XYZ file of C-alpha atoms in Angstrom:
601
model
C -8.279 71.372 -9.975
C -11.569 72.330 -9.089
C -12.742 75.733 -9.379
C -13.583 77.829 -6.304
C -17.369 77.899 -7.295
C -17.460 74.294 -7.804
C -16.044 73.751 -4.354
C -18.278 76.374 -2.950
C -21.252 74.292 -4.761
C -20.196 70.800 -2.304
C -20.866 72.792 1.024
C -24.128 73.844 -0.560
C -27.597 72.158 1.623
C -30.018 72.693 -1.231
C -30.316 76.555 -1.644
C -28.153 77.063 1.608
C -24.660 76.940 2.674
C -23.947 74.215 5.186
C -21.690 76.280 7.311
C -24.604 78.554 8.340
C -25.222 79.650 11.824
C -28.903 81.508 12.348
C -30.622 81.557 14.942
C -33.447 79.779 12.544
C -30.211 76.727 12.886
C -30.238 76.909 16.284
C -33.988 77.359 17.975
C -36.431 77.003 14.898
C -39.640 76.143 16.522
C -42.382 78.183 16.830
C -42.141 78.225 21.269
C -38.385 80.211 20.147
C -40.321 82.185 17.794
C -39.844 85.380 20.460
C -39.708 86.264 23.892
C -43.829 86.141 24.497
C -43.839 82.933 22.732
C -41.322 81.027 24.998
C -42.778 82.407 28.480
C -46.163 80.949 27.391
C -44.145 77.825 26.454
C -42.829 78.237 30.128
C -46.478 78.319 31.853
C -47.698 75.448 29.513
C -44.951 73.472 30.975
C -46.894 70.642 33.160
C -48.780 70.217 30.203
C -46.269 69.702 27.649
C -44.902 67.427 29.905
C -47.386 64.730 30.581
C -47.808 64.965 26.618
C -44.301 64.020 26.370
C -44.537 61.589 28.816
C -46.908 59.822 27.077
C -45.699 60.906 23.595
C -44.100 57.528 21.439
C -42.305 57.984 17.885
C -42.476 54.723 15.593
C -40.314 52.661 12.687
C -41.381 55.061 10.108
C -40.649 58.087 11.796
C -37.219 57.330 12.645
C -36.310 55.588 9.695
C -37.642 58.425 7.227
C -39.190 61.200 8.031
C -36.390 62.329 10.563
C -33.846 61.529 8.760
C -35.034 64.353 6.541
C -33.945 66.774 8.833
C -30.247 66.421 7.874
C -30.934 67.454 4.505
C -28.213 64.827 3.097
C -28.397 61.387 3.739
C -25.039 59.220 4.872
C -23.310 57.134 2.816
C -24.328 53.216 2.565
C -20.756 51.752 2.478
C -20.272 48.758 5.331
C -20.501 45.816 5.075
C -20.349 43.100 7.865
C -16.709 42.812 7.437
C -16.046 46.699 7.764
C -18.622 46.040 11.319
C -16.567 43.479 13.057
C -13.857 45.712 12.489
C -15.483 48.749 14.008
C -16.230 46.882 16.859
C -12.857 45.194 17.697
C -11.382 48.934 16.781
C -14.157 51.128 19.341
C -12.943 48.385 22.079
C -9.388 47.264 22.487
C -8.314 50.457 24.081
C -7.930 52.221 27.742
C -10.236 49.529 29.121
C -8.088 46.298 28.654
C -4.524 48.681 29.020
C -5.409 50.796 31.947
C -8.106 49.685 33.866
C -7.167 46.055 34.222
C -4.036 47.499 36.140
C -5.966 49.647 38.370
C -8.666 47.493 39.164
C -6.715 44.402 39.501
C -4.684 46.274 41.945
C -7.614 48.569 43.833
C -10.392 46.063 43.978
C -10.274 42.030 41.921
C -6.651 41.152 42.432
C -6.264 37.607 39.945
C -9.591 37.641 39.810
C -10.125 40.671 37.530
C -10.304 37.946 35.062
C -13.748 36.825 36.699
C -14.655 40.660 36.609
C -13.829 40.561 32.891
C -15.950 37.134 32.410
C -19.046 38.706 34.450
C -19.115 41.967 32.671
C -18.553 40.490 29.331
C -21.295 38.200 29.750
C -23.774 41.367 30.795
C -22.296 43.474 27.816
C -23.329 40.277 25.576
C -26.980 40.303 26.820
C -27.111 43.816 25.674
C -26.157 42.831 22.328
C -28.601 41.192 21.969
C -30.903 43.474 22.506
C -29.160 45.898 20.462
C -29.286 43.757 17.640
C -32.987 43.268 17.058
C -33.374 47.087 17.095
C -30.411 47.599 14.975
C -31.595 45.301 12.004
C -35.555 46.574 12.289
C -34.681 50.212 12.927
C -31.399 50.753 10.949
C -30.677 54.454 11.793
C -27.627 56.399 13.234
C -29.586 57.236 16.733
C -28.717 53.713 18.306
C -30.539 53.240 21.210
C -32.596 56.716 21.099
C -34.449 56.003 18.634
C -35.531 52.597 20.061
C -36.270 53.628 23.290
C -38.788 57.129 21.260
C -40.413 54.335 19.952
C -41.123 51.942 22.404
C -40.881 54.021 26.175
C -41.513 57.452 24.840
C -39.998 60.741 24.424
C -38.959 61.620 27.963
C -37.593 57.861 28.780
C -35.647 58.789 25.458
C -34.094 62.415 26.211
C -33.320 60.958 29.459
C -31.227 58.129 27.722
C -30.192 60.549 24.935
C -28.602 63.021 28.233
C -26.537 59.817 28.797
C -25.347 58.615 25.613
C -24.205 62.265 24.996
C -22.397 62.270 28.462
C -20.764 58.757 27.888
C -19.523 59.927 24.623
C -17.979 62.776 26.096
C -16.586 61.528 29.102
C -15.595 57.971 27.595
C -13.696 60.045 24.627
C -11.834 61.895 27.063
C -11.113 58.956 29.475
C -9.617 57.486 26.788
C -7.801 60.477 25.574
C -6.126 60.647 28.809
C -5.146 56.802 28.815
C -3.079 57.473 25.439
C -0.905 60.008 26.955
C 0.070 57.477 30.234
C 1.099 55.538 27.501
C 2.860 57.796 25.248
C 4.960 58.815 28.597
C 5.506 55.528 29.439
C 6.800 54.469 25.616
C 9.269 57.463 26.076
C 10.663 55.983 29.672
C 8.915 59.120 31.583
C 6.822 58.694 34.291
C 2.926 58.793 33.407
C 2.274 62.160 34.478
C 5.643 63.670 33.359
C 4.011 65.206 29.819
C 0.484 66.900 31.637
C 1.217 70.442 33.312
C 0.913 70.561 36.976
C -1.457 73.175 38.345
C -2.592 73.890 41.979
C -6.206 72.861 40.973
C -8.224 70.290 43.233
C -6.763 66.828 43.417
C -8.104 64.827 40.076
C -8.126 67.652 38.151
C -5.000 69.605 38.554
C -2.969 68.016 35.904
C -3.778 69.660 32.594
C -3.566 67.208 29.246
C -2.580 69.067 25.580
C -1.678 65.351 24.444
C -4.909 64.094 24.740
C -6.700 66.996 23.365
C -4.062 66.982 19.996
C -5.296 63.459 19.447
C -8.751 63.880 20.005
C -8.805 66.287 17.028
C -6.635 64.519 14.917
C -9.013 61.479 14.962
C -11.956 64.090 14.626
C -10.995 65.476 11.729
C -10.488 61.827 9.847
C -14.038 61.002 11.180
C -15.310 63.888 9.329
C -13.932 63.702 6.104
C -14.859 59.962 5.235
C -16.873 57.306 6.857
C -15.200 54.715 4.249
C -11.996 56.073 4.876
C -12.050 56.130 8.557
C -13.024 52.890 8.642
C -9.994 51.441 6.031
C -7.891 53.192 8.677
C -9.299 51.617 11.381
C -8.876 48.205 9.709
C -5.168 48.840 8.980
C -4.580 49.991 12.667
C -6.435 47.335 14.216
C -5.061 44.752 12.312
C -1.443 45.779 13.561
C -2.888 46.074 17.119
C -3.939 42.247 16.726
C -0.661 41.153 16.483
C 0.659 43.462 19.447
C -2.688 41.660 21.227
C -1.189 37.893 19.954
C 2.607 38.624 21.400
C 1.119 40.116 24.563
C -1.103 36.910 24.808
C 1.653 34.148 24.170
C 4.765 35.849 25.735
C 2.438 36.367 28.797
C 1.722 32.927 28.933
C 5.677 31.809 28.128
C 6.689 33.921 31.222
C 3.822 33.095 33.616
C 4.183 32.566 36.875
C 1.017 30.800 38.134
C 1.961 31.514 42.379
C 0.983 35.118 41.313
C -2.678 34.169 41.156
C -2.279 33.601 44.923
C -4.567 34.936 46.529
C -7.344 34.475 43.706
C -9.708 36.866 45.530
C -7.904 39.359 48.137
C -10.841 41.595 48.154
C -13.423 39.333 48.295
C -16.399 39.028 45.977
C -17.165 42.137 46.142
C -14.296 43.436 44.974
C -14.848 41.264 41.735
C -18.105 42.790 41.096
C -16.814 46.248 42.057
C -14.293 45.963 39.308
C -16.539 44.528 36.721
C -18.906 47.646 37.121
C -15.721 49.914 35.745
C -14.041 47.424 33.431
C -17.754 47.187 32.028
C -16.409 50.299 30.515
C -14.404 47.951 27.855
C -16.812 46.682 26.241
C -18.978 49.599 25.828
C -17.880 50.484 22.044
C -20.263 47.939 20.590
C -23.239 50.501 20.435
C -21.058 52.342 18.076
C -21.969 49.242 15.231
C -25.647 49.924 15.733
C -24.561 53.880 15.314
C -23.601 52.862 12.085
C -27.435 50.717 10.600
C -27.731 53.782 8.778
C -24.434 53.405 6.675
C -24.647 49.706 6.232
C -25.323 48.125 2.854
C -27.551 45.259 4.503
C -28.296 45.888 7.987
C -30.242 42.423 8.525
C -27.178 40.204 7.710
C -24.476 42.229 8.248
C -25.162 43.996 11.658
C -25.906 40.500 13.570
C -22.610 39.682 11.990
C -20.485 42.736 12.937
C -22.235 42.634 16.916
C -22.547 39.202 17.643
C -18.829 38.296 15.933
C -16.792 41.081 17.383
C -18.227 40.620 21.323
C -17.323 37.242 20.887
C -13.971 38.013 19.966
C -13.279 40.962 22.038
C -14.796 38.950 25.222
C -12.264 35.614 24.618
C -9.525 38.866 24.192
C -10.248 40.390 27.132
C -10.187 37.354 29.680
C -7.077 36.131 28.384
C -5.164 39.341 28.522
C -6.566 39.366 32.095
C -5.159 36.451 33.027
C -1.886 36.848 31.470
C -1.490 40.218 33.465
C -2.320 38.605 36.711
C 0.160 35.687 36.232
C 2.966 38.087 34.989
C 3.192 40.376 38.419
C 1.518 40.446 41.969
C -1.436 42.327 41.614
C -0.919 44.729 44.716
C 2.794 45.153 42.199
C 0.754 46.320 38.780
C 1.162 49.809 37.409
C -2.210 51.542 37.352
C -1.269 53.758 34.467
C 1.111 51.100 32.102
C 0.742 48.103 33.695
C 1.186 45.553 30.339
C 4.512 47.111 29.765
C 5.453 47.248 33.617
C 4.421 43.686 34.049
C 7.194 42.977 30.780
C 9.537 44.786 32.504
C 9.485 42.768 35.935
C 10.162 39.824 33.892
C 13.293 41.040 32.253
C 11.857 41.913 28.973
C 12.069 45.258 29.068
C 12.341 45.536 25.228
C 9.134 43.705 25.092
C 7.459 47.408 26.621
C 7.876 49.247 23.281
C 5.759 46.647 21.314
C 2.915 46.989 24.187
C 2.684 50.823 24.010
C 2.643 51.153 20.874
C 0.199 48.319 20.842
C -2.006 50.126 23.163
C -1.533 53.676 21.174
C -2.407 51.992 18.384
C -5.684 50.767 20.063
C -6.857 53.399 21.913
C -6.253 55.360 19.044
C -8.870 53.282 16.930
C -11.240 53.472 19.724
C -11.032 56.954 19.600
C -11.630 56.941 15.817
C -14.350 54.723 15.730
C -15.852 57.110 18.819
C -15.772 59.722 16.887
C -18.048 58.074 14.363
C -20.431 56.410 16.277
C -20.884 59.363 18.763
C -21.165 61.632 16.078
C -24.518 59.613 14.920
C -25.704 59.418 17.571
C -25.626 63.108 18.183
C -26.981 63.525 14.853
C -30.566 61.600 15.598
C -30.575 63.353 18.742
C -30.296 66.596 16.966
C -33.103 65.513 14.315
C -35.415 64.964 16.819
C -34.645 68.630 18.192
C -33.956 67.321 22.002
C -30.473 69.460 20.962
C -30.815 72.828 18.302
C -31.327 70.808 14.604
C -28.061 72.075 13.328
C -26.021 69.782 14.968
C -28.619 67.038 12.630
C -26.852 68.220 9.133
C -24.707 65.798 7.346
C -22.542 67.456 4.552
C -23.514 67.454 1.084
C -19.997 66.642 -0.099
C -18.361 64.062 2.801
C -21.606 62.549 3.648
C -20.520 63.162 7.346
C -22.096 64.964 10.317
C -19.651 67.705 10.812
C -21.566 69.416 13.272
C -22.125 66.752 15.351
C -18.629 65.765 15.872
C -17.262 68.946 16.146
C -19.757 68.870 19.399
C -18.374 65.776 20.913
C -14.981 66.351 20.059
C -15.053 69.886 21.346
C -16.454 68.514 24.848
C -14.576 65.599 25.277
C -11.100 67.949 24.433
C -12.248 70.606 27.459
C -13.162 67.267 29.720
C -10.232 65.639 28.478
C -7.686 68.543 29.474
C -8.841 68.500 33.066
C -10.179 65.373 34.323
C -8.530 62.288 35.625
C -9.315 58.549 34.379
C -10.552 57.092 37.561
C -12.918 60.026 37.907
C -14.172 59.604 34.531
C -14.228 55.848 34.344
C -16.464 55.162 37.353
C -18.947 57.531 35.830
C -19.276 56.379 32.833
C -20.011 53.115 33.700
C -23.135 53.950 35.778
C -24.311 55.844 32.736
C -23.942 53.439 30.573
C -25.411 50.541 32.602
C -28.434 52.692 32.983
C -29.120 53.295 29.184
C -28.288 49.122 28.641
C -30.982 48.914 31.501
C -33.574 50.603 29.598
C -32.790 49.428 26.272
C -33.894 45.436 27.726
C -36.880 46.470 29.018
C -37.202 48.063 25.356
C -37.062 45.047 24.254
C -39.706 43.905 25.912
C -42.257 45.883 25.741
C -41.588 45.834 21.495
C -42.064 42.230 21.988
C -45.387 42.738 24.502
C -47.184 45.700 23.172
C -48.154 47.021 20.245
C -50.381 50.610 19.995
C -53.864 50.101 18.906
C -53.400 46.061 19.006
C -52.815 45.180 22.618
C -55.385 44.610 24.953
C -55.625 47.218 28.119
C -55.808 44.475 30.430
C -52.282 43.097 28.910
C -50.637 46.214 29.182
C -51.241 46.306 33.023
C -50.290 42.919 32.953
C -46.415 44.005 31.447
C -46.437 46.785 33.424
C -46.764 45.150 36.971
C -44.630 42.138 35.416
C -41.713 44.671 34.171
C -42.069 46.484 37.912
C -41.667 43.596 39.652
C -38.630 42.460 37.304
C -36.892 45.761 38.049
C -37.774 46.118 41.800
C -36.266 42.867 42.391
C -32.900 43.382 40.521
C -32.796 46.732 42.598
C -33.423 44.983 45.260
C -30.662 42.073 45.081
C -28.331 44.978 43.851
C -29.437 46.966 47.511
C -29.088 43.612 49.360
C -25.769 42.696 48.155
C -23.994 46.268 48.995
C -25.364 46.775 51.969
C -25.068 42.526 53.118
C -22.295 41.284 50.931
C -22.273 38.155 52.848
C -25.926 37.907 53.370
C -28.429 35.689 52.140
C -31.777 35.675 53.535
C -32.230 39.137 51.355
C -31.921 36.743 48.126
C -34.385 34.136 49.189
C -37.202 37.314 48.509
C -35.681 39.671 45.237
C -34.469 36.499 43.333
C -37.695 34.255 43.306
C -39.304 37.660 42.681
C -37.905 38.575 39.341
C -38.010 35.071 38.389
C -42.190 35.404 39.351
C -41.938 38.045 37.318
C -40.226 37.023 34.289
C -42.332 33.790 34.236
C -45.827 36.178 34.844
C -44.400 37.282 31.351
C -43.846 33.838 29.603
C -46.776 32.503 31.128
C -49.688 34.961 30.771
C -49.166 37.401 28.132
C -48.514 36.954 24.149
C -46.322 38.085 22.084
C -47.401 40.981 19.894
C -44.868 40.991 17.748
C -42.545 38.712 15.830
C -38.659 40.023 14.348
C -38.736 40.549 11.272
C -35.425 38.945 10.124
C -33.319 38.647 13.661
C -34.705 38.723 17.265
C -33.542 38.493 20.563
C -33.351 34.430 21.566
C -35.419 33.259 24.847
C -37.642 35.870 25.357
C -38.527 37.083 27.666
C -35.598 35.355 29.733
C -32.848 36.843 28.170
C -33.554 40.490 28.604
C -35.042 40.172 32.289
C -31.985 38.213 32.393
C -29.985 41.676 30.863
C -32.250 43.916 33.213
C -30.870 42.168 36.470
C -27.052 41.914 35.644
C -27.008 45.381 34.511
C -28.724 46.669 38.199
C -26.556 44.305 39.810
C -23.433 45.781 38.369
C -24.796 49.795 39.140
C -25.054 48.513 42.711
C -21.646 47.596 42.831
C -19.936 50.858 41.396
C -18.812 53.446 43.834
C -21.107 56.158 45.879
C -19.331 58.615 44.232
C -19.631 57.690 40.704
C -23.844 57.671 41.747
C -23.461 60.947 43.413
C -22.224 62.688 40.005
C -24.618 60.557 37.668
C -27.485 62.427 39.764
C -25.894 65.244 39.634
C -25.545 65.133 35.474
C -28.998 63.585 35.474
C -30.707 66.751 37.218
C -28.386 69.336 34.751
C -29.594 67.380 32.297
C -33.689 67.969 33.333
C -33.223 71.318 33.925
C -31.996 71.669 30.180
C -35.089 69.563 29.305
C -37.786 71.767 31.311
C -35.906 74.771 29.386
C -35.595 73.955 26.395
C -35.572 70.497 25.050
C -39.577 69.597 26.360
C -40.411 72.605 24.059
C -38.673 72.069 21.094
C -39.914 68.116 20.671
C -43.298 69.475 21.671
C -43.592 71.667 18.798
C -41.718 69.491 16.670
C -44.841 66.345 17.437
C -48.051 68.530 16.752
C -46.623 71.062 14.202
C -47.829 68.845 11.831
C -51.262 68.503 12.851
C -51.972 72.314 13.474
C -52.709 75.032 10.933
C -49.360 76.754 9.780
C -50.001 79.909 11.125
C -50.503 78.859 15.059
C -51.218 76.102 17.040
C -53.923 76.466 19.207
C -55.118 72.703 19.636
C -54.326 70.301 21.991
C -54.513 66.338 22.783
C -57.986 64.764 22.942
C -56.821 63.005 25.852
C -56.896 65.977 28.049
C -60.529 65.686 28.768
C -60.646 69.103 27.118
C -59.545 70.380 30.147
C -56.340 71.775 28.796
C -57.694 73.386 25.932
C -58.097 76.817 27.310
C -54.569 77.072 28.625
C -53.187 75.790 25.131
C -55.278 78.730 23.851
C -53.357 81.313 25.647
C -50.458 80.224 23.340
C -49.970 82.338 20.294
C -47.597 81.943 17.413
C -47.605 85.054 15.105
């Protein structure tokens, strides 16, 4: 056995001890120094601002120099194999099991199998994108990092406050799913094991379940990336074959008159639903969360993406349809509906192999969460948007403790409150936003390159890209406010395809992949940029109302405190150790007196 010295040695960070909780942890930079120092922060704050604005990161930086901050690098053990198995593991989970149920039966009716087809095929455009930043900047922030480099700091904290948020609230969603179905697997109705309490409506029904599972899969997340992800192969394995039987015993007891009507709720209704089962497929960013533990990110991350959305996308529409033909849709269970559907056709048996099917997968999805959210929270942290300690990995697991204890800490508190349907139309807003932003990323990597492109082509992309994202808001507008409209289309549609073509046509490409890019550029990711508005038009008022909301907490932590730190954090290294005094030659000099009125003892 090891000694207690040697054991005390492995949670050693260099000189210091990893558990380790100073203030110097928390708020290092010089702007935190003191009181004085962080009110002058406070009046420099326009300033620091427009500086941020216009502030970009690049491949170096986020491939090496931050990564320093963690003190311990991760461990380079996945290959593609391990990949493809992440990503059919951080999928198969409360999307397909609950919300194919509850949308079928709210909003798609049959034809939740078109809202699966529609948001599959957006989620695979995203991919893409995903994938050319993945294999040129292979590092645990995902699409943070891409979108410091190429649209700047603040278009990056503002995508970093919503990755954090949908790894909170999709954790917990999820969380809550697995206890519907644990009920449900012990012949209880789906709220029978939550405590009732005379909250408000939605959040009144307390969940210990979900919060017991959420650390259970926390804690194997932290000990072993490797190991996690043997476990996640074992359990999704088992869940394939629980996926086959639901598949071809659907399909044995079918009964095709149940996809009468195809489309009760019209078109919109499809779209509607394919903005929250969009949800579904939104574990693939945790495969790019994992470039920095990959043995050979330009072969084996195309691989792992590209292989598991195929599969998971084929999965998805075919357990669709085999729901829909197996009950009436305005008949489904919202909570269970896979094993209710059994039921009504008199295999009732049949319900124990589906829940613990679904445990099974939502429990990988929860484990494979907790690793990709965790690295993502770790970038994030090394970039000090959040305090630098959450940035450490562990000398002796190779794992960002810190950093999932956040998540998993947030998502349990969310988690024992919160309802799905609450927490499901949110996060699909969110996470349609950051997909948003990470095509236009992609094309303005492709477009511009600093010191290389011509002024006059930058304007060029930037009118190009506005018209390109006007347009998809406005067919998005057009289509909830005129559903069966058309004149509306005649103008947005021809618009973004002016602008997409002004793109094609009139500017060159600055840059070429390295070893895999995005195909039909710049087609594909306009293409990307217009489902991914379309489908934010058609989610609920209410799910926009609290992404505003969670967008303006989110600024107001920025203005505080995150502007500051990243401030420091980009010119420390070009002032004089003792204080920083200078400013950006850009500012016409003007600014330099006000930056002088900052002093760092």
């Amino acid at each position: 056995m090891k000694s207690s010295n040697e054991e005390s040695a492995n949670d050693q960070v260099g000189e210091r001890s990893y558990w380790r909780w100073s203030k110097q942890d928390f708020f290092p930079e010089e702007s935190f120094r003191n009181w004085g120092t962080y009110r002058s922060a406070l009046s420099l704050m326009c300033f620091r601002l427009k500086d941020r604005i216009k502030g970009r990161s690049d491949d170096v930086t986020e491939l090496q120099e931050l990564r320093k901050q963690s003190e311990n690098d991760m461990k380079r053990c996945l290959n593609w194999w391990d990949l493809i198995w992440v990503g059919l593991g951080g999928h198969i989970g409360a999307g397909i099991f609950v919300l194919t149920g509850q949308e079928a039966h709210e909003h798609a009716g049959p034809a939740i199998v078109l809202s699966y087809v529609v948001a599959g095929a957006s989620a695979m455009l995203s991919v893409f994108c995903y994938t050319e930043f993945a294999v040129e900047i292979p590092v645990a922030g995902g699409s943070f990092a891409y979108l410091r480099v190429e649209l700047g700091d603040f278009v990056a904290f503002i995508a970093a406050g919503n990755i954090l948020l949908e790894s909170v609230v999709g954790t917990a969603a999820v969380a809550r799913a697995w206890t519907s179905y644990f009920s449900n697997l012990l012949n209880r109705p789906s709220n029978s094991l939550r405590i009732h309490t005379s909250l408000r409506n939605g959040y009144n029904l307390l969940d210990p379940i979900a919060v017991a599972v959420l650390v259970i899969t926390a804690t194997i997340a932290m000990i072993s990336t490797k190991q996690a992800s043997r476990i996640n192969w074992v359990a999704s394995a088992i869940n394939t074959v629980a996926i086959l039987f639901i598949i071809i015993a659907g399909f044995v007891h079918a009964n095709p008159s149940n996809l009468t009507p195809f489309m009760p709720y019209g078109a919109k209704g499809v779209f509607q639903a394919a903005a929250v089962v969009y949800f579904g497929y939104t574990g693939f960013d945790s495969i790019s969360n994992m470039a920095e533990e990959t043995k050979n990110p330009s072969k084996d991350i195309p691989i792992g993406l590209l292989g598991s959305m195929s599969i998971i996308t084929v999965t998805y529409c075919l357990m669709a349809l085999v729901l829909s033909m197996l009950q009436k849709y305005n008949e489904l269970d919202e909570n269970a509906a896979f094993s209710v559907a059994f039921q009504s056709v008199g295999m009732r048996w049949a319900k124990y192999l589906v829940d613990l099917g679904a445990l099974k997968g939502m429990t990988t999805v929860l484990l494979i969460g907790a690793l990709g959210q965790a690295r993502y929270t770790t970038h994030i942290a090394r970039a000090h948007m959040i305090p630098p300690w959450f940035a450490l990995v562990h000398p002796k697991t190779g794992t960002p403790i810190n950093a999932t204890l956040l998540i998993t800490i947030s998502s349990a508190l969310i988690a024992f409150f919160s309802s799905l349907d609450i927490l499901a139309s949110l996060l699909s807003v969110s996470t349609l936003f950051i997909f948003t932003m990470m095509a236009v990323a992609v094309l303005v990597r492709r477009y511009y390159v600093r010191d290389k492109t011509p002024q006059q082509n930058l304007s060029k992309l930037g009118a190009f890209l506005l018209i390109i994202v006007a347009s998809s808001i406005g067919t998005s507008a057009y289509w909830g406010l005129s559903p069966n409209g058309w004149i509306g289309y005649c103008v947005t549609i021809p618009l973004w395809f002016l602008g997409t073509l002004g793109i094609y046509k009139f500017l060159p490409q600055q840059r070429t992949p390295k070893a895999w890019g995005v195909p039909f550029v710049p087609w594909l990711p306009s293409l990307s940029i217009a489902t991914n508005m379309f489908l934010m038009g058609s989610s609920g008022s209410a799910a926009f109302l609290r992404f505003v909301i969670c967008t303006i907490v989110m600024l107001v932590y920025y203005l505080l405190f995150g502007l500051h730190a990243t401030y420091d954090m980009a010119h420390l290294p070009q002032q004089p150790e003792a204080k920083l005094q200078q400013v950006d030659n850009e500012d016409d000099g003007k600014s330099n007196s006000q930056e002088a009125h900052v002093s760092f003892p």
